[in-house]
Amino acid sequence: MSAPLPNALRTRFQRHIEEGLSGRAAAMRLKLSPATGARWARLIRTRGHAHPAPQGRPLGRGKLAPFQAFFEELVTQDPDMTLFELRDALAMAEGLEAHHSSIAALLSRLGFTYKKNRWWPATGPRKCKAGPARLVDAPLACTAASAGTACIYRRDVHQDEPYLPAWSRSLR
């Protein structure tokens, strides 16, 4: 892929074209390739400017876009629905088969996020050497004392925050 050229250079090129230079002559003045000059001159004639087109696929397309309201309604009715349940509901209601990752991408674009609430760290409960089982704030709070007793980790819950369901709108 070629290197992107700045919009300031494209604007200077457009000024040269408007002064009456050909695309090749304007490209030679700005030390661009003749092919780039011809391409930018054609863009200026057709669109009126030589700014680059937006990259990527246009948003709002795909086979799930018409069912956006359907998914929003389902998620607001039952925020704890899994992606597989959403997929099955779409198949039963509309007769459309979709992959669960496509549904997850649509929900992400709509602003829904999945909040994980874990009771344990990713590796599971750790054994601590601190005597009998006790409630601690972090895995590093266990100190060496006696082997074989488990630490119980306090769940990080804030009293002033409302309960966030599995699929909830990102408020931050």
PDB file of C-alpha atoms in Angstrom:
ATOM      1  CA  MET A   1       0.000   0.000   0.000  1.00  0.00           C
ATOM      2  CA  SER A   2       1.315   3.426  -0.832  1.00  0.00           C
ATOM      3  CA  ALA A   3       2.081   6.071   1.764  1.00  0.00           C
ATOM      4  CA  PRO A   4      -0.764   8.471   2.579  1.00  0.00           C
ATOM      5  CA  LEU A   5      -0.266  11.999   1.337  1.00  0.00           C
ATOM      6  CA  PRO A   6      -1.415  14.949   3.463  1.00  0.00           C
ATOM      7  CA  ASN A   7      -4.485  17.040   2.710  1.00  0.00           C
ATOM      8  CA  ALA A   8      -2.350  20.203   2.603  1.00  0.00           C
ATOM      9  CA  LEU A   9      -0.488  18.754  -0.398  1.00  0.00           C
ATOM     10  CA  ARG A  10      -3.792  17.846  -2.039  1.00  0.00           C
ATOM     11  CA  THR A  11      -5.034  21.424  -1.496  1.00  0.00           C
ATOM     12  CA  ARG A  12      -1.869  22.878  -3.050  1.00  0.00           C
ATOM     13  CA  PHE A  13      -2.325  20.483  -5.974  1.00  0.00           C
ATOM     14  CA  GLN A  14      -5.930  21.690  -6.390  1.00  0.00           C
ATOM     15  CA  ARG A  15      -4.752  25.326  -6.482  1.00  0.00           C
ATOM     16  CA  HIS A  16      -2.312  24.469  -9.303  1.00  0.00           C
ATOM     17  CA  ILE A  17      -5.101  22.748 -11.253  1.00  0.00           C
ATOM     18  CA  GLU A  18      -7.406  25.749 -10.774  1.00  0.00           C
ATOM     19  CA  GLU A  19      -4.598  28.019 -12.070  1.00  0.00           C
ATOM     20  CA  GLY A  20      -4.717  26.068 -15.329  1.00  0.00           C
ATOM     21  CA  LEU A  21      -1.910  23.519 -15.038  1.00  0.00           C
ATOM     22  CA  SER A  22      -2.472  19.965 -16.191  1.00  0.00           C
ATOM     23  CA  GLY A  23      -2.435  17.115 -13.692  1.00  0.00           C
ATOM     24  CA  ARG A  24       1.006  15.968 -14.835  1.00  0.00           C
ATOM     25  CA  ALA A  25       2.500  19.474 -14.689  1.00  0.00           C
ATOM     26  CA  ALA A  26       1.072  20.123 -11.208  1.00  0.00           C
ATOM     27  CA  ALA A  27       2.406  16.751 -10.067  1.00  0.00           C
ATOM     28  CA  MET A  28       5.899  17.574 -11.374  1.00  0.00           C
ATOM     29  CA  ARG A  29       5.894  20.899  -9.477  1.00  0.00           C
ATOM     30  CA  LEU A  30       4.970  19.165  -6.230  1.00  0.00           C
ATOM     31  CA  LYS A  31       7.320  16.213  -6.856  1.00  0.00           C
ATOM     32  CA  LEU A  32       4.517  13.663  -7.177  1.00  0.00           C
ATOM     33  CA  SER A  33       4.255  10.854  -9.676  1.00  0.00           C
ATOM     34  CA  PRO A  34       2.450  11.615 -12.950  1.00  0.00           C
ATOM     35  CA  ALA A  35      -0.083   8.853 -12.218  1.00  0.00           C
ATOM     36  CA  THR A  36      -0.982  10.469  -8.884  1.00  0.00           C
ATOM     37  CA  GLY A  37      -1.323  13.830 -10.621  1.00  0.00           C
ATOM     38  CA  ALA A  38      -3.654  12.405 -13.260  1.00  0.00           C
ATOM     39  CA  ARG A  39      -5.734  10.595 -10.633  1.00  0.00           C
ATOM     40  CA  TRP A  40      -6.042  13.691  -8.390  1.00  0.00           C
ATOM     41  CA  ALA A  41      -6.886  15.902 -11.392  1.00  0.00           C
ATOM     42  CA  ARG A  42      -9.704  13.499 -12.307  1.00  0.00           C
ATOM     43  CA  LEU A  43     -10.980  13.636  -8.688  1.00  0.00           C
ATOM     44  CA  ILE A  44     -10.946  17.445  -8.755  1.00  0.00           C
ATOM     45  CA  ARG A  45     -12.918  17.468 -12.023  1.00  0.00           C
ATOM     46  CA  THR A  46     -15.527  14.994 -10.771  1.00  0.00           C
ATOM     47  CA  ARG A  47     -15.862  15.719  -7.035  1.00  0.00           C
ATOM     48  CA  GLY A  48     -14.450  19.237  -6.770  1.00  0.00           C
ATOM     49  CA  HIS A  49     -11.684  18.223  -4.354  1.00  0.00           C
ATOM     50  CA  ALA A  50      -8.945  15.624  -4.058  1.00  0.00           C
ATOM     51  CA  HIS A  51      -9.494  14.553  -0.461  1.00  0.00           C
ATOM     52  CA  PRO A  52      -9.265  10.811   0.111  1.00  0.00           C
ATOM     53  CA  ALA A  53     -12.417   8.734   0.340  1.00  0.00           C
ATOM     54  CA  PRO A  54     -13.260   7.271   3.760  1.00  0.00           C
ATOM     55  CA  GLN A  55     -11.712   3.875   4.346  1.00  0.00           C
ATOM     56  CA  GLY A  56     -13.522   0.727   5.336  1.00  0.00           C
ATOM     57  CA  ARG A  57     -16.971  -0.614   4.840  1.00  0.00           C
ATOM     58  CA  PRO A  58     -19.898   1.803   5.199  1.00  0.00           C
ATOM     59  CA  LEU A  59     -21.681   1.486   8.543  1.00  0.00           C
ATOM     60  CA  GLY A  60     -25.261   0.359   8.913  1.00  0.00           C
ATOM     61  CA  ARG A  61     -25.186  -2.420   6.376  1.00  0.00           C
ATOM     62  CA  GLY A  62     -25.265  -6.148   6.728  1.00  0.00           C
ATOM     63  CA  LYS A  63     -28.036  -8.613   7.242  1.00  0.00           C
ATOM     64  CA  LEU A  64     -28.592  -7.717  10.921  1.00  0.00           C
ATOM     65  CA  ALA A  65     -29.006  -3.947  10.429  1.00  0.00           C
ATOM     66  CA  PRO A  66     -32.787  -4.163   9.786  1.00  0.00           C
ATOM     67  CA  PHE A  67     -33.201  -6.050  13.091  1.00  0.00           C
ATOM     68  CA  GLN A  68     -31.527  -3.427  15.278  1.00  0.00           C
ATOM     69  CA  ALA A  69     -34.789  -2.450  17.024  1.00  0.00           C
ATOM     70  CA  PHE A  70     -35.611  -6.139  17.564  1.00  0.00           C
ATOM     71  CA  PHE A  71     -32.337  -6.708  19.428  1.00  0.00           C
ATOM     72  CA  GLU A  72     -32.675  -3.502  21.462  1.00  0.00           C
ATOM     73  CA  GLU A  73     -36.149  -4.572  22.577  1.00  0.00           C
ATOM     74  CA  LEU A  74     -35.002  -8.086  23.509  1.00  0.00           C
ATOM     75  CA  VAL A  75     -32.029  -6.830  25.511  1.00  0.00           C
ATOM     76  CA  THR A  76     -34.083  -4.234  27.379  1.00  0.00           C
ATOM     77  CA  GLN A  77     -36.705  -6.877  28.247  1.00  0.00           C
ATOM     78  CA  ASP A  78     -34.149  -9.393  29.518  1.00  0.00           C
ATOM     79  CA  PRO A  79     -30.615  -7.978  29.971  1.00  0.00           C
ATOM     80  CA  ASP A  80     -29.236 -11.377  31.002  1.00  0.00           C
ATOM     81  CA  MET A  81     -29.945 -13.061  27.649  1.00  0.00           C
ATOM     82  CA  THR A  82     -26.972 -14.829  26.152  1.00  0.00           C
ATOM     83  CA  LEU A  83     -25.852 -14.390  22.567  1.00  0.00           C
ATOM     84  CA  PHE A  84     -27.054 -17.886  21.754  1.00  0.00           C
ATOM     85  CA  GLU A  85     -30.513 -17.096  23.141  1.00  0.00           C
ATOM     86  CA  LEU A  86     -30.591 -13.907  21.057  1.00  0.00           C
ATOM     87  CA  ARG A  87     -29.582 -15.928  18.003  1.00  0.00           C
ATOM     88  CA  ASP A  88     -32.344 -18.485  18.629  1.00  0.00           C
ATOM     89  CA  ALA A  89     -34.930 -15.734  19.213  1.00  0.00           C
ATOM     90  CA  LEU A  90     -33.993 -14.147  15.883  1.00  0.00           C
ATOM     91  CA  ALA A  91     -34.292 -17.510  14.129  1.00  0.00           C
ATOM     92  CA  MET A  92     -37.724 -18.188  15.647  1.00  0.00           C
ATOM     93  CA  ALA A  93     -39.152 -14.688  15.145  1.00  0.00           C
ATOM     94  CA  GLU A  94     -37.728 -13.741  11.759  1.00  0.00           C
ATOM     95  CA  GLY A  95     -36.446 -17.016  10.292  1.00  0.00           C
ATOM     96  CA  LEU A  96     -32.935 -15.596   9.891  1.00  0.00           C
ATOM     97  CA  GLU A  97     -29.832 -17.565  10.838  1.00  0.00           C
ATOM     98  CA  ALA A  98     -26.957 -15.439  12.156  1.00  0.00           C
ATOM     99  CA  HIS A  99     -23.711 -16.220  13.927  1.00  0.00           C
ATOM    100  CA  HIS A 100     -23.492 -15.192  17.573  1.00  0.00           C
ATOM    101  CA  SER A 101     -20.361 -13.113  16.899  1.00  0.00           C
ATOM    102  CA  SER A 102     -22.315 -11.048  14.347  1.00  0.00           C
ATOM    103  CA  ILE A 103     -24.930 -10.362  16.998  1.00  0.00           C
ATOM    104  CA  ALA A 104     -22.183  -9.399  19.465  1.00  0.00           C
ATOM    105  CA  ALA A 105     -20.698  -6.973  16.927  1.00  0.00           C
ATOM    106  CA  LEU A 106     -24.118  -5.387  16.337  1.00  0.00           C
ATOM    107  CA  LEU A 107     -24.721  -4.996  20.081  1.00  0.00           C
ATOM    108  CA  SER A 108     -21.256  -3.468  20.443  1.00  0.00           C
ATOM    109  CA  ARG A 109     -22.005  -0.918  17.726  1.00  0.00           C
ATOM    110  CA  LEU A 110     -25.280  -0.098  19.489  1.00  0.00           C
ATOM    111  CA  GLY A 111     -23.383   0.705  22.686  1.00  0.00           C
ATOM    112  CA  PHE A 112     -24.063  -2.441  24.682  1.00  0.00           C
ATOM    113  CA  THR A 113     -21.129  -3.909  26.602  1.00  0.00           C
ATOM    114  CA  TYR A 114     -20.706  -7.138  28.492  1.00  0.00           C
ATOM    115  CA  LYS A 115     -19.717  -6.655  32.110  1.00  0.00           C
ATOM    116  CA  LYS A 116     -18.108  -9.629  33.761  1.00  0.00           C
ATOM    117  CA  ASN A 117     -18.617 -10.106  37.475  1.00  0.00           C
ATOM    118  CA  ARG A 118     -16.125 -12.686  38.709  1.00  0.00           C
ATOM    119  CA  TRP A 119     -15.977 -13.970  42.230  1.00  0.00           C
ATOM    120  CA  TRP A 120     -12.479 -15.388  41.752  1.00  0.00           C
ATOM    121  CA  PRO A 121      -9.363 -14.355  39.856  1.00  0.00           C
ATOM    122  CA  ALA A 122      -8.843 -15.915  36.429  1.00  0.00           C
ATOM    123  CA  THR A 123      -6.730 -18.747  37.873  1.00  0.00           C
ATOM    124  CA  GLY A 124      -9.389 -19.663  40.454  1.00  0.00           C
ATOM    125  CA  PRO A 125      -9.155 -19.491  44.221  1.00  0.00           C
ATOM    126  CA  ARG A 126      -5.584 -19.493  45.454  1.00  0.00           C
ATOM    127  CA  LYS A 127      -4.300 -21.232  48.505  1.00  0.00           C
ATOM    128  CA  CYS A 128      -2.838 -18.959  51.121  1.00  0.00           C
ATOM    129  CA  LYS A 129      -0.598 -19.763  54.012  1.00  0.00           C
ATOM    130  CA  ALA A 130      -2.262 -17.576  56.612  1.00  0.00           C
ATOM    131  CA  GLY A 131      -3.874 -20.039  58.989  1.00  0.00           C
ATOM    132  CA  PRO A 132      -7.645 -20.524  58.831  1.00  0.00           C
ATOM    133  CA  ALA A 133      -9.670 -19.190  55.910  1.00  0.00           C
ATOM    134  CA  ARG A 134     -10.129 -15.441  56.130  1.00  0.00           C
ATOM    135  CA  LEU A 135     -11.618 -12.638  54.093  1.00  0.00           C
ATOM    136  CA  VAL A 136      -8.985 -10.588  52.264  1.00  0.00           C
ATOM    137  CA  ASP A 137      -9.123  -7.736  49.735  1.00  0.00           C
ATOM    138  CA  ALA A 138      -6.559  -8.932  47.219  1.00  0.00           C
ATOM    139  CA  PRO A 139      -4.665 -12.112  46.341  1.00  0.00           C
ATOM    140  CA  LEU A 140      -1.409 -10.520  47.511  1.00  0.00           C
ATOM    141  CA  ALA A 141      -2.805 -10.005  51.017  1.00  0.00           C
ATOM    142  CA  CYS A 142      -2.192 -13.646  51.909  1.00  0.00           C
ATOM    143  CA  THR A 143       1.035 -13.996  53.830  1.00  0.00           C
ATOM    144  CA  ALA A 144       2.964 -17.113  54.613  1.00  0.00           C
ATOM    145  CA  ALA A 145       1.971 -18.723  57.904  1.00  0.00           C
ATOM    146  CA  SER A 146       0.585 -22.227  57.579  1.00  0.00           C
ATOM    147  CA  ALA A 147       0.150 -24.192  54.372  1.00  0.00           C
ATOM    148  CA  GLY A 148      -3.073 -25.556  52.957  1.00  0.00           C
ATOM    149  CA  THR A 149      -5.775 -23.050  53.956  1.00  0.00           C
ATOM    150  CA  ALA A 150      -7.710 -21.106  51.358  1.00  0.00           C
ATOM    151  CA  CYS A 151      -8.179 -17.361  51.238  1.00  0.00           C
ATOM    152  CA  ILE A 152     -11.648 -16.054  50.457  1.00  0.00           C
ATOM    153  CA  TYR A 153     -11.639 -12.981  48.240  1.00  0.00           C
ATOM    154  CA  ARG A 154     -14.006 -10.096  48.812  1.00  0.00           C
ATOM    155  CA  ARG A 155     -16.145  -9.287  45.817  1.00  0.00           C
ATOM    156  CA  ASP A 156     -15.612  -5.725  44.598  1.00  0.00           C
ATOM    157  CA  VAL A 157     -19.122  -4.267  44.960  1.00  0.00           C
ATOM    158  CA  HIS A 158     -19.817  -0.582  45.463  1.00  0.00           C
ATOM    159  CA  GLN A 159     -22.962   0.178  47.442  1.00  0.00           C
ATOM    160  CA  ASP A 160     -23.711   3.412  45.601  1.00  0.00           C
ATOM    161  CA  GLU A 161     -23.586   1.862  42.107  1.00  0.00           C
ATOM    162  CA  PRO A 162     -26.710   0.194  40.692  1.00  0.00           C
ATOM    163  CA  TYR A 163     -26.647  -3.417  39.587  1.00  0.00           C
ATOM    164  CA  LEU A 164     -25.299  -3.699  36.047  1.00  0.00           C
ATOM    165  CA  PRO A 165     -26.867  -6.566  34.099  1.00  0.00           C
ATOM    166  CA  ALA A 166     -24.881  -8.729  31.707  1.00  0.00           C
ATOM    167  CA  TRP A 167     -25.637  -6.597  28.646  1.00  0.00           C
ATOM    168  CA  SER A 168     -25.951  -3.005  29.776  1.00  0.00           C
ATOM    169  CA  ARG A 169     -25.448   0.294  28.062  1.00  0.00           C
ATOM    170  CA  SER A 170     -22.028   1.716  28.729  1.00  0.00           C
ATOM    171  CA  LEU A 171     -22.619   4.712  30.968  1.00  0.00           C
ATOM    172  CA  ARG A 172     -19.029   5.928  31.122  1.00  0.00           C
TER     173      ARG A 172
END
